[in-house]
Structure formats: C-alpha cells, structure tokens
Coordinates of C-alpha atoms and ligand atoms in Angstrom, one line a residue:
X151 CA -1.6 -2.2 29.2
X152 CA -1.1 -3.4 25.9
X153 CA -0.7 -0.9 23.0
X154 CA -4.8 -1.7 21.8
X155 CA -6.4 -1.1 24.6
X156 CA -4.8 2.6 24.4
X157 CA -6.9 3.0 21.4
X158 CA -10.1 4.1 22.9
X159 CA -8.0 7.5 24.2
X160 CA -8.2 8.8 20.5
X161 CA -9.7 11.5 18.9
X162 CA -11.8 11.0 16.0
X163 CA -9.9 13.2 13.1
X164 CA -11.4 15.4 10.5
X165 CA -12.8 12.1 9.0
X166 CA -15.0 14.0 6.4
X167 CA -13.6 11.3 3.5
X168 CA -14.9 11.0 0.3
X169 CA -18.6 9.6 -0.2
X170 CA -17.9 6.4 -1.0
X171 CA -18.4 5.6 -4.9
X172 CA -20.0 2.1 -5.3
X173 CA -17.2 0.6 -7.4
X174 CA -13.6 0.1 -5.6
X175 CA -10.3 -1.0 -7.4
X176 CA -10.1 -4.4 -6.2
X177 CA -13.7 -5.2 -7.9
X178 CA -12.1 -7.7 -10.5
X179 CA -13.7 -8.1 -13.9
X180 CA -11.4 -9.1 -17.0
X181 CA -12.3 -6.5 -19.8
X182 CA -14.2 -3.1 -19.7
X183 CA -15.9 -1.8 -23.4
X184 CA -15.6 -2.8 -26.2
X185 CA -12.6 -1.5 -28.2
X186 CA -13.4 1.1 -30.8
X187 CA -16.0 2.6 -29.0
X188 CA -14.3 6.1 -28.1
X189 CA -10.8 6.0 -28.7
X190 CA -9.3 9.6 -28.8
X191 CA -6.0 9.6 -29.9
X192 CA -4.0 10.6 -26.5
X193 CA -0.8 12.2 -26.1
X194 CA 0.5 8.5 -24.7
X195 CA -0.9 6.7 -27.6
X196 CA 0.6 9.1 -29.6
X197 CA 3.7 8.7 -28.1
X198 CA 3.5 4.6 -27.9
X199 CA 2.3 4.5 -31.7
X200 CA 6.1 6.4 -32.4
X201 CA 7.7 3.9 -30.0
X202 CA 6.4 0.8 -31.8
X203 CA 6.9 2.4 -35.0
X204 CA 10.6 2.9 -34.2
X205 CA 11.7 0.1 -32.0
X206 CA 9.0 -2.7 -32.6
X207 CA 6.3 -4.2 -30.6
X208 CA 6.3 -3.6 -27.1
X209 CA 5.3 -6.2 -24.1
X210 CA 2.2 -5.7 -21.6
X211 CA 4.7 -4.7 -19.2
X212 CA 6.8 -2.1 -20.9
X213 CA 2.6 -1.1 -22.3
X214 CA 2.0 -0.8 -18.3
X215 CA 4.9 0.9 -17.2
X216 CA 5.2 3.8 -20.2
X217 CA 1.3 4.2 -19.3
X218 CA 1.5 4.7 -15.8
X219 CA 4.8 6.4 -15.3
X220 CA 6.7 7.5 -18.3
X221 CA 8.0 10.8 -16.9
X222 CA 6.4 12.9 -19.2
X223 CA 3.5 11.8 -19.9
X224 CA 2.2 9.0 -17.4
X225 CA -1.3 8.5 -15.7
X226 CA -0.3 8.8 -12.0
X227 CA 3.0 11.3 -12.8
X228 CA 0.7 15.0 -13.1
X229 CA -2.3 13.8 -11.7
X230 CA -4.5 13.4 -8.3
X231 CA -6.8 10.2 -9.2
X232 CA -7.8 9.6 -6.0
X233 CA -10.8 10.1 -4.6
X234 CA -15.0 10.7 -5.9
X235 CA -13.9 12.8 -8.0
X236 CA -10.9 10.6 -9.3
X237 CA -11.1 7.3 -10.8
X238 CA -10.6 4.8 -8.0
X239 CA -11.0 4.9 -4.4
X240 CA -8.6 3.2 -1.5
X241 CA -9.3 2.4 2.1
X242 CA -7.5 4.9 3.4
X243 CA -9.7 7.8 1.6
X244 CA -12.5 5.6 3.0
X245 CA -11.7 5.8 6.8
X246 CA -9.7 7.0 9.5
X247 CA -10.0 3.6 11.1
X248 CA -8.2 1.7 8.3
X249 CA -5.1 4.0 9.2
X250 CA -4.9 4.3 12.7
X251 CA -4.6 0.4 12.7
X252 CA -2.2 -0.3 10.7
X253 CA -0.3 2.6 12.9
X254 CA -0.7 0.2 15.9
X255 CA 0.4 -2.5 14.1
X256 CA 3.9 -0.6 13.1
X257 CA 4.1 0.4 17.2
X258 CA 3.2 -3.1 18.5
X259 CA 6.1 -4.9 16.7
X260 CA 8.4 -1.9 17.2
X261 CA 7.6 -2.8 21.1
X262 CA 7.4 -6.2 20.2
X263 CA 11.1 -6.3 19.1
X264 CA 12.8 -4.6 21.5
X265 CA 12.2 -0.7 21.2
X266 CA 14.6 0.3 19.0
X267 CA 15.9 4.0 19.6
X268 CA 14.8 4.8 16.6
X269 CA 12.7 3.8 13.2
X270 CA 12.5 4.6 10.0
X271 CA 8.5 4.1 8.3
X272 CA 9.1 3.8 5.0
X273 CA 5.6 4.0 2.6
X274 CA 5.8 2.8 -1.0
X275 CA 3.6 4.9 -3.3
X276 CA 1.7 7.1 -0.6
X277 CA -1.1 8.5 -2.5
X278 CA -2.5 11.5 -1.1
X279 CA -0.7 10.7 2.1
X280 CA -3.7 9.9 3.9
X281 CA -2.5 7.1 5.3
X282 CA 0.6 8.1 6.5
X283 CA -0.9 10.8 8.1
X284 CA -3.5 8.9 9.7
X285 CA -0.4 6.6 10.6
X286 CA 1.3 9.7 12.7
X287 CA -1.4 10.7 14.2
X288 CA -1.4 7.7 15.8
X289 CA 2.3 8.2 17.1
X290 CA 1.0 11.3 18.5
X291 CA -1.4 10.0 20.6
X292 CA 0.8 7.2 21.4
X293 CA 3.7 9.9 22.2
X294 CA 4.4 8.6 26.0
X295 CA 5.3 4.8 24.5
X296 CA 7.3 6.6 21.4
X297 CA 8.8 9.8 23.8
X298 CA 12.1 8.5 23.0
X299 CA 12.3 7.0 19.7
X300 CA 13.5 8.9 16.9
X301 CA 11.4 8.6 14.2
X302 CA 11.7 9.7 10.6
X303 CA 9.5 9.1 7.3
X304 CA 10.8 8.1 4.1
X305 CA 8.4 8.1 0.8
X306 CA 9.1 6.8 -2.3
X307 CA 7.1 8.5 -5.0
X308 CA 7.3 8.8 -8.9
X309 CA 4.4 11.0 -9.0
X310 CA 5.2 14.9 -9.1
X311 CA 1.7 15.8 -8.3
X312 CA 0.9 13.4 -5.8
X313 CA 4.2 14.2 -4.0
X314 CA 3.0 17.8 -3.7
X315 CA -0.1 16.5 -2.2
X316 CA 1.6 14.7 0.0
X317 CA 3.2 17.0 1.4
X318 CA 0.7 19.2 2.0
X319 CA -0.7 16.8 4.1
X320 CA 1.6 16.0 6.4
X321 CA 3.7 19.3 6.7
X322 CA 1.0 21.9 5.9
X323 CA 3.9 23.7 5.0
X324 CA 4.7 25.2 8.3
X325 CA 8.3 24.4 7.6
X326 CA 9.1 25.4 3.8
X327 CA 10.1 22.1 1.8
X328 CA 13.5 21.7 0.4
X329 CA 13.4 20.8 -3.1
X330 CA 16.2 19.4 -4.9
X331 CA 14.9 18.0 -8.4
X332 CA 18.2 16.1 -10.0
X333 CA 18.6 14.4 -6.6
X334 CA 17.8 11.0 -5.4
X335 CA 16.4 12.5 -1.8
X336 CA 13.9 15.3 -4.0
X337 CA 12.2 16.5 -1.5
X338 CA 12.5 17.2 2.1
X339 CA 9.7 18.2 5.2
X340 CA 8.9 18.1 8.4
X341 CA 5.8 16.8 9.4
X342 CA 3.1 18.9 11.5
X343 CA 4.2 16.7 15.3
X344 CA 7.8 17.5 14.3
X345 CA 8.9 14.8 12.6
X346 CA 11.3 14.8 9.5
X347 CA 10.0 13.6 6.4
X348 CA 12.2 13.0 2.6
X349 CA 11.1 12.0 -0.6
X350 CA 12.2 9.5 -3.1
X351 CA 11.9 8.0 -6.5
X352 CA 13.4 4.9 -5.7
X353 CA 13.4 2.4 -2.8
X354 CA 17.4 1.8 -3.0
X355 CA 18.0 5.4 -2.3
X356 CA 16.0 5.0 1.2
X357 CA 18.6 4.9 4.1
X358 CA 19.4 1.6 5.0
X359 CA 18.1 1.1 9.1
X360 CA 15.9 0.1 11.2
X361 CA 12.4 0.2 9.1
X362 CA 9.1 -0.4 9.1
X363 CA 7.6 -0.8 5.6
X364 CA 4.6 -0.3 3.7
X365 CA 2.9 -0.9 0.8
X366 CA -0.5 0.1 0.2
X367 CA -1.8 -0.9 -3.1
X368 CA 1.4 -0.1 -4.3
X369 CA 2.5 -3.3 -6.0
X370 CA -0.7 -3.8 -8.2
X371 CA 0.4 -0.9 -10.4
X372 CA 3.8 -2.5 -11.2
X373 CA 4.4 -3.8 -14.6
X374 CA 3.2 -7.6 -15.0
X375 CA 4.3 -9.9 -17.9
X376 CA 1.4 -11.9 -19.7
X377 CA 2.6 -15.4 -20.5
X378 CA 0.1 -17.7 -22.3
X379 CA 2.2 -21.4 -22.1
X380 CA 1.6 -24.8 -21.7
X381 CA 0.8 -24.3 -17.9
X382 CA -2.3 -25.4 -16.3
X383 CA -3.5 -21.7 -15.8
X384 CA -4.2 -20.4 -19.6
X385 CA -2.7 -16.9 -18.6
X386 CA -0.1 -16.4 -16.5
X387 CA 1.1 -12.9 -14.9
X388 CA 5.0 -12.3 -13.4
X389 CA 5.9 -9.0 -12.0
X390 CA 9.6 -8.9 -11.9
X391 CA 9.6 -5.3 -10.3
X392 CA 7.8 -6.9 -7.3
X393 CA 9.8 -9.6 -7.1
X394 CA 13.3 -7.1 -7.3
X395 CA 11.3 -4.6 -4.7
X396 CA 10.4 -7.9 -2.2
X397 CA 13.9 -9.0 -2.6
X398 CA 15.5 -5.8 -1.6
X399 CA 13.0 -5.2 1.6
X400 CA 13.6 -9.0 2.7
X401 CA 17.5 -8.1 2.2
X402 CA 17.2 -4.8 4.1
X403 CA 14.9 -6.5 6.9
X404 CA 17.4 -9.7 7.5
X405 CA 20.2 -7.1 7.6
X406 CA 18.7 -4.4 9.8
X407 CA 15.9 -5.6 11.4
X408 CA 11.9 -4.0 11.2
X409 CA 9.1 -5.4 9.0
X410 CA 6.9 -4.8 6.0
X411 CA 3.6 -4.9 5.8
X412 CA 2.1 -5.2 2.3
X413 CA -2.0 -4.9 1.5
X414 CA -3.2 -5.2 -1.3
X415 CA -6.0 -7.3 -3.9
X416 CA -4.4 -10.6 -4.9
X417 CA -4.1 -14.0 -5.1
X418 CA -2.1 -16.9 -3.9
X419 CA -1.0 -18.1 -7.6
X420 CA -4.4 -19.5 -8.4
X421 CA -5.9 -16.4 -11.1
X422 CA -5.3 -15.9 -14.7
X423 CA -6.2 -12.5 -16.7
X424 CA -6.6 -10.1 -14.1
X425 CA -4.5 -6.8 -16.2
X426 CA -7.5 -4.2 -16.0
X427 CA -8.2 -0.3 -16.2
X428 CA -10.2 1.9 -14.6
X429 CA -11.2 5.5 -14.9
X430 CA -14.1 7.8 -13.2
X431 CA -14.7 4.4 -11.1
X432 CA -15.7 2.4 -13.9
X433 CA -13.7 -0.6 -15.7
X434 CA -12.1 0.7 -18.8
X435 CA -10.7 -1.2 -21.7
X436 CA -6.7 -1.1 -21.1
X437 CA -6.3 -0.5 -24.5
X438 CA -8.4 2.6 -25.0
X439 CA -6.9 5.8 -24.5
X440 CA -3.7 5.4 -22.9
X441 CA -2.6 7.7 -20.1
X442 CA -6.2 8.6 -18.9
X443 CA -6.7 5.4 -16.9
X444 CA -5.3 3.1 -14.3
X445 CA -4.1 0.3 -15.3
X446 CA -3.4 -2.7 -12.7
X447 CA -3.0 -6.2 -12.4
X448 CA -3.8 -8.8 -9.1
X449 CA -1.0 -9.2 -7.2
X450 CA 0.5 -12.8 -6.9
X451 CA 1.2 -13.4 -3.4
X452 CA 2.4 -16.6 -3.8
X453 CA 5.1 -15.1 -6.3
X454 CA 6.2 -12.4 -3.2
X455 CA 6.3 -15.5 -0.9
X456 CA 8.9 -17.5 -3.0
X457 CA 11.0 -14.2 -3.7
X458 CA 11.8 -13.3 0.3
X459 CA 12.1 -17.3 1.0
X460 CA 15.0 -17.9 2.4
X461 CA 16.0 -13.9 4.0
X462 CA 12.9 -13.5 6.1
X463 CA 9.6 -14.9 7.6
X464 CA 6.4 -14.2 5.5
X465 CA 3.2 -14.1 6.9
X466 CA -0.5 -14.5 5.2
X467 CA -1.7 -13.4 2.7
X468 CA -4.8 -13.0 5.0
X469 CA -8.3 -11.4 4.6
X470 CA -8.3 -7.7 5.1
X471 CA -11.2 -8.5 7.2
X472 CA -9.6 -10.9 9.6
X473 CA -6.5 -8.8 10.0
X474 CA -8.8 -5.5 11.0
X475 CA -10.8 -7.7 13.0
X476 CA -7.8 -8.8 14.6
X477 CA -6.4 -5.4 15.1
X478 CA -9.4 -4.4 17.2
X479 CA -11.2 -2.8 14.4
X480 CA -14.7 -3.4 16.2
X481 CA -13.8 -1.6 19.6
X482 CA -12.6 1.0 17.7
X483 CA -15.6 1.8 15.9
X484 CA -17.7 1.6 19.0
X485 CA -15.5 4.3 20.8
X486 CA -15.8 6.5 17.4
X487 CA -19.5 6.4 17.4
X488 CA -19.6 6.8 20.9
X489 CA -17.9 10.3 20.4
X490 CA -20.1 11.4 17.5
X491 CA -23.6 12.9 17.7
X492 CA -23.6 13.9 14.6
X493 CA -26.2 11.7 12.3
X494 CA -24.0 12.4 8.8
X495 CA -21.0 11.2 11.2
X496 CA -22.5 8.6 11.8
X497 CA -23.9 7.2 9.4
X498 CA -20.2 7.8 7.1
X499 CA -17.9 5.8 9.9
X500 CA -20.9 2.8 9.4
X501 CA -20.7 3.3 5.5
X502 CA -16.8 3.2 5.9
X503 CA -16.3 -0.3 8.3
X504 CA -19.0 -1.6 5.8
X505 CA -16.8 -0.9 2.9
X506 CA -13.8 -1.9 4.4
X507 CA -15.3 -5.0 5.8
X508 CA -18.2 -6.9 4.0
X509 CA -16.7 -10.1 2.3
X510 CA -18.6 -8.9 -0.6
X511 CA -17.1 -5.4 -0.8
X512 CA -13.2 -5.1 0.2
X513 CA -13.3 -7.5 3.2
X514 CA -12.5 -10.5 1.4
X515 CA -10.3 -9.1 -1.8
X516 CA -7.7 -7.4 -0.2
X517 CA -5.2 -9.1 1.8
X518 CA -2.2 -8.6 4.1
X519 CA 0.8 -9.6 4.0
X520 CA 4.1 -9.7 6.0
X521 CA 7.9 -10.0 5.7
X522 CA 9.8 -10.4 9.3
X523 CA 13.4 -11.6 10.3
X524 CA 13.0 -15.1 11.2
X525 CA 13.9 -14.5 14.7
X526 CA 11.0 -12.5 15.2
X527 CA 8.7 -16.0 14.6
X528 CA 10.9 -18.5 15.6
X529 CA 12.9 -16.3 19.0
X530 CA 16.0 -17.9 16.8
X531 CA 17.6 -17.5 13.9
X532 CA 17.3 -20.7 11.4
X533 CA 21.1 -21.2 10.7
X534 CA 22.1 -21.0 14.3
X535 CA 21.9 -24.5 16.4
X536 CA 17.6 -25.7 17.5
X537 CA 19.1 -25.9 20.8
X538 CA 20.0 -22.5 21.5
X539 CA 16.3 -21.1 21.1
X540 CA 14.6 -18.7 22.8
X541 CA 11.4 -18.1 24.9
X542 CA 8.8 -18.2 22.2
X543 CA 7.9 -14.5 20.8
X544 CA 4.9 -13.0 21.7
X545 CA 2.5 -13.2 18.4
X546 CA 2.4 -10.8 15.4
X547 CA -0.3 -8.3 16.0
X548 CA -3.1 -9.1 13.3
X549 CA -2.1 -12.3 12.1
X550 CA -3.7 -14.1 15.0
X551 CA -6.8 -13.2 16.8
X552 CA -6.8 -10.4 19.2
X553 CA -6.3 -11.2 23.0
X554 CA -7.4 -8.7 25.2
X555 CA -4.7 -8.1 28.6
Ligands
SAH640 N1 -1.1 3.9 -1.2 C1 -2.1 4.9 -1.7 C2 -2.0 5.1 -3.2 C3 -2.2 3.9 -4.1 S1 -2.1 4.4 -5.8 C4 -3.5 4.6 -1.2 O1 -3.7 3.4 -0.9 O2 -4.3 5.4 -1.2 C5 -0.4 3.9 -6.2 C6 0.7 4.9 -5.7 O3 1.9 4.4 -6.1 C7 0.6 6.3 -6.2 O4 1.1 7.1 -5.2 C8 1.6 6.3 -7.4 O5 2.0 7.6 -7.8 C9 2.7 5.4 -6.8 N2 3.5 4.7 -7.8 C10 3.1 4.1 -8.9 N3 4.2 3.5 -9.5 C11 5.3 3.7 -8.7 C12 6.6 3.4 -8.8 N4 7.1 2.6 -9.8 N5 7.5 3.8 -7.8 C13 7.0 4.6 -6.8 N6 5.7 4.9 -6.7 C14 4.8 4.5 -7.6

C-alpha cells in the first residue's frame, strides 16, 4: 500500500485554527498608505535615524534586515505575529491538512530513497511550530513504516519569542528544555512522541546528515536588494541570503543525501516591486513605523534555480494547488468531514481547503519548490558514464499527479 492511501487512518487533530482573516500575506499589492499619515516615531526608527546619522545611508536590504531581526529591537525577534490576532496569517495556522501533507511528502521520498536509518527534518523559520507539529503527527500515525528510523528535529530560529512558542508546541514541556543562550545549539527538547528536538540561529550550525528540509515562507522575509538598471524589468530584486542559504542546502543535499522542500509566494523572474508590509492583516507602507510590521518581498524562484544548478535537481516552482492536489489533498478532506458532525467543524475544514486552494485566494500564489540529488531524478548521477544508469526512479510525490496503487 503506498504511504497515501494510509492517510484515511488519521485522526482529525485539535483543528480549532484561527478564523481565517480575509487578507493573506501573499495578496500582492505594491504600496500600502500614504506616507505621513501616522508615523509614530518607533524605537527602530529611532534607532535607524542614529544609524544613518552615523554611518550614512543604508540599502533596502540592510532597511529589511535591521527591521525584521536586529536582535534588540526587531519585528519577528519579541513577538508572536501570527495568527487573527497577529498581522498575517499562513497555511499552516489555516489547516491541519496543509501539514499533514507535506509530512507525507517528507515520508514518501524518505521511502522513496532507500529508508535511511535515520533523518534529520530540518524547518527554516518555524513560526508557531504548527507545522512541524502537524508534520509529527504524522510520523506518529505513520509509526509502523518509521518504527526504526531515528528521527530528530532541527529548527533554525532568530526569534526569542517564537522559539518559546515553539516549543511549547511540540514538547508541552513534559521534558524541561535545556537552554544554553551564548551557544550555537540554544535550545534543546524533546517532542511529545519522543522525539529530540534543538534549536538554532543559523542553518550552518545544523548537523550535517541525512535531511529533509523545509522552508515555509521563510525566504520572503530575507533581505532583497532593489536595483533600478537598464534591464528590461524597471525594478529588479536579488536576495543574496537566499541565494548563500540555497547554496548551502544544495551542498549539504549532494553531499549527504535528503531533500528540501521550499513553499512559498513568488515568481519565476518575471515581477518587479514586490518589497511590501503588513500589519493587523492589512498592507502597510514599509516606510512607516519601523519594527511594528512585516516587511517581505516575492521570492524569485528563478534566482533559487540558478543558485543549486549544478549540485542538485530542482523541481517546480509549481502551484500550491496542483502540488496539494497532487498530494491527495481531496481524499483527505473527504475522510475529515466524514469524521466530523460537528456543523462549526465543518464548515472551518471547507473554509480552510478554500483558502488554501482557490486560484484566487492562496491556490495559485504560492508555490513549491524542490532541491534533490540528481540521482534521485535521473537513478544516476550526471558525471558518472549514460551507460551505467539505473531503472528509472519512481516519481517525486507532488510534482506529478497522484496515482492511486
Ligand atoms: N513557517 C512559519 C512562519 C513564517 S514567518 C509559517 O508558515 O507559519 C517567518 C519565520 O522565519 C518566523 O519564524 C521568523 O522568526 C523566522 N525568521 C525570520 N528571519 C529569519 C532568519 N534570518 N533566520 C531564521 N529564522 C528567521
């Protein structure tokens, strides 16, 4: 039996998630208010205003990433933004569903390419640590296929507050946390099913090993460069942190073996202005009190693409609806509603595949994305001799339409 067809055997969590606001992250418009129009004087403008004052003008990037993390005062470093009552909401606050199939996903090529004896999942900016959670439960239920796998998680998380919150999550602090500030491993857990969980600041501190990857509107939030040159796009936006952060996964992959698996909103090197902020789910002038909002930028797919070339296979970027589609997200609705009487129930898990789904909510703006070693696409690997191939590899779960054994 093949690893989907197990899903209908699961339970349908505590899936009270957020009411879901009307207006999502991805929603892409280029400017918010006007500037002038309520400008408090924040403790980051405060700070940035000394900055310039001292050093000189700074660059959209450096604007982006003193904003959003400078350790002392940064938008996502004390806060939970999350969420109704935050400014933006993700699809893992929006369902269970979104969760438990990207879980599959990370179990299919894990059976796909051999069954190591053990994986490392490694999430890149976790948020609340929905996701991840959703993600174990789903090697819970899946326990007879994992049984003998040793499995630990790895987060990688600048935010104080949100690593708190992640951990409460995933550990309800049945095992107390070992907390270690001045070291590159901060924080260390173990999950509720067992499993051993570390936190980091910075993806080269991860242990190197067999991995599974994933970034979760992580790599909008890194700091883009705005170039306005004589280019056929009249604005142009690089983000070299992506770029460093692709190279190192696609390094780590080639070397070790696993995958990553990057969604996000985005485009294929097509779109021009898309630097934006948003607070209390509303667009919000970037310039306008600094440190109270989001700030993000599209990411360039394309630009990911052309930094793992030559390491690993990429695949997509592909619709987020295609890829749930793929991943059976349809049977697994059915077999939640079929579990729930109750109308609110309901009527949230309908709200939730709508959101996630509709081309003219998040189906169509966020995509997926994938790095692989080349021998997990081609059963060979590119340098060694055409002759010597393999039987062709069974296809990537998502990435091609579902077949049902
Ligand atoms: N993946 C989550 C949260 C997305 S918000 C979800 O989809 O719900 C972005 C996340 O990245 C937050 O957890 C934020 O604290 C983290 N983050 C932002 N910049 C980071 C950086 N440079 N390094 C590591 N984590 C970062």
């Amino acid at each position: 039996m093949s690893v989907l067809a197990k899903a209908g055997a699961w339970s349908l969590c505590a899936a009270v998630r957020a009411a879901i606001p009307c207006l999502w992250k991805g929603k892409y418009f280029s400017s918010g208010k006007e500037p002038g129009e309520n400008n408090p004087v924040t403790p980051m403008l405060r700070h940035l205003m000394y900055k310039i004052k001292s050093t000189g003008p700074i660059t959209v990037a450096e604007y982006m990433k003193e904003v959003l993390t400078n350790p002392a005062k940064g938008y996502y470093v004390y806060r939970d933004m999350l969420g109704e009552e935050g400014d933006f909401i993700t699809s893992p606050e929006i369902s269970q569903i979104f969760g438990e199939l990207l879980g599959i996903w990370f179990v299919s090529e894990w059976m796909a390419t051999g069954q190591t004896a053990a994986f490392q999942l490694v999430e890149l900016g976790p948020g609340r640590g929905t996701l991840a959670g959703d993600i174990l439960r789903v090697f819970s239920q899946l326990g007879s296929v994992l049984k003998n796998c040793d499995i630990s998680i790895h987060l990688v998380e600048v935010s104080q507050k949100l690593s708190e919150i992640q951990a409460l999550t995933l550990t309800e602090e049945k095992v107390p946390l070992e907390r270690s500030a001045g070291s590159p491993v901060y924080m260390k857990g173990v999950t509720k099913s067992g499993i051993p969980v570390s936190w980091y600041r910075d993806l080269q501190d991860v242990p190197k090993g067999y991995s599974f990857y994933l970034a979760h509107e992580f790599f909008d939030v890194l700091p883009v460069h705005k170039f306005q040159h004589d280019e056929t796009r009249d604005h142009v936006e690089v983000c070299p942190d992506a770029g460093v952060i692709i190279q190192e996964l696609s390094q780590r992959i080639a070397l070790t073996g696993g995958a990553a698996l990057v969604a996000d909103y985005g485009h294929d090197g097509t779109k021009t202005d898309t630097f934006r902020g948003f607070c209390g789910h509303k667009l919000h002038d970037v310039l306008i009190a600094p440190g109270t909002a989001d700030l993000t930028a599209d990411v360039d797919f394309s630009y990911l693409r052309r930094m793992a070339q030559g390491r690993v296979a990429s695949l997509g970027p592909i619709k987020q609806q295609t890829f749930l589609k793929n991943m059976g997200i349809d049977v697994r609705l059915k077999v939640l509603l079929g579990k729930s009487t109750e109308p609110s129930l309901r009527q949230q898990l309908l709200e939730g595949y709508d959101m996630l789904m509709n081309p003219k909510k998040m189906g169509e703006r966020f995509n997926f994305f994938a790095l692989l070693p080349h021998q997990r696409l081609h059963g060979r690997n590119p340098q060694t001799n055409a002759h010597q191939s393999k039987p062709s590899p069974s296809p990537v779960a998502g990435f091609s339409e579902l077949v049902w054994q």
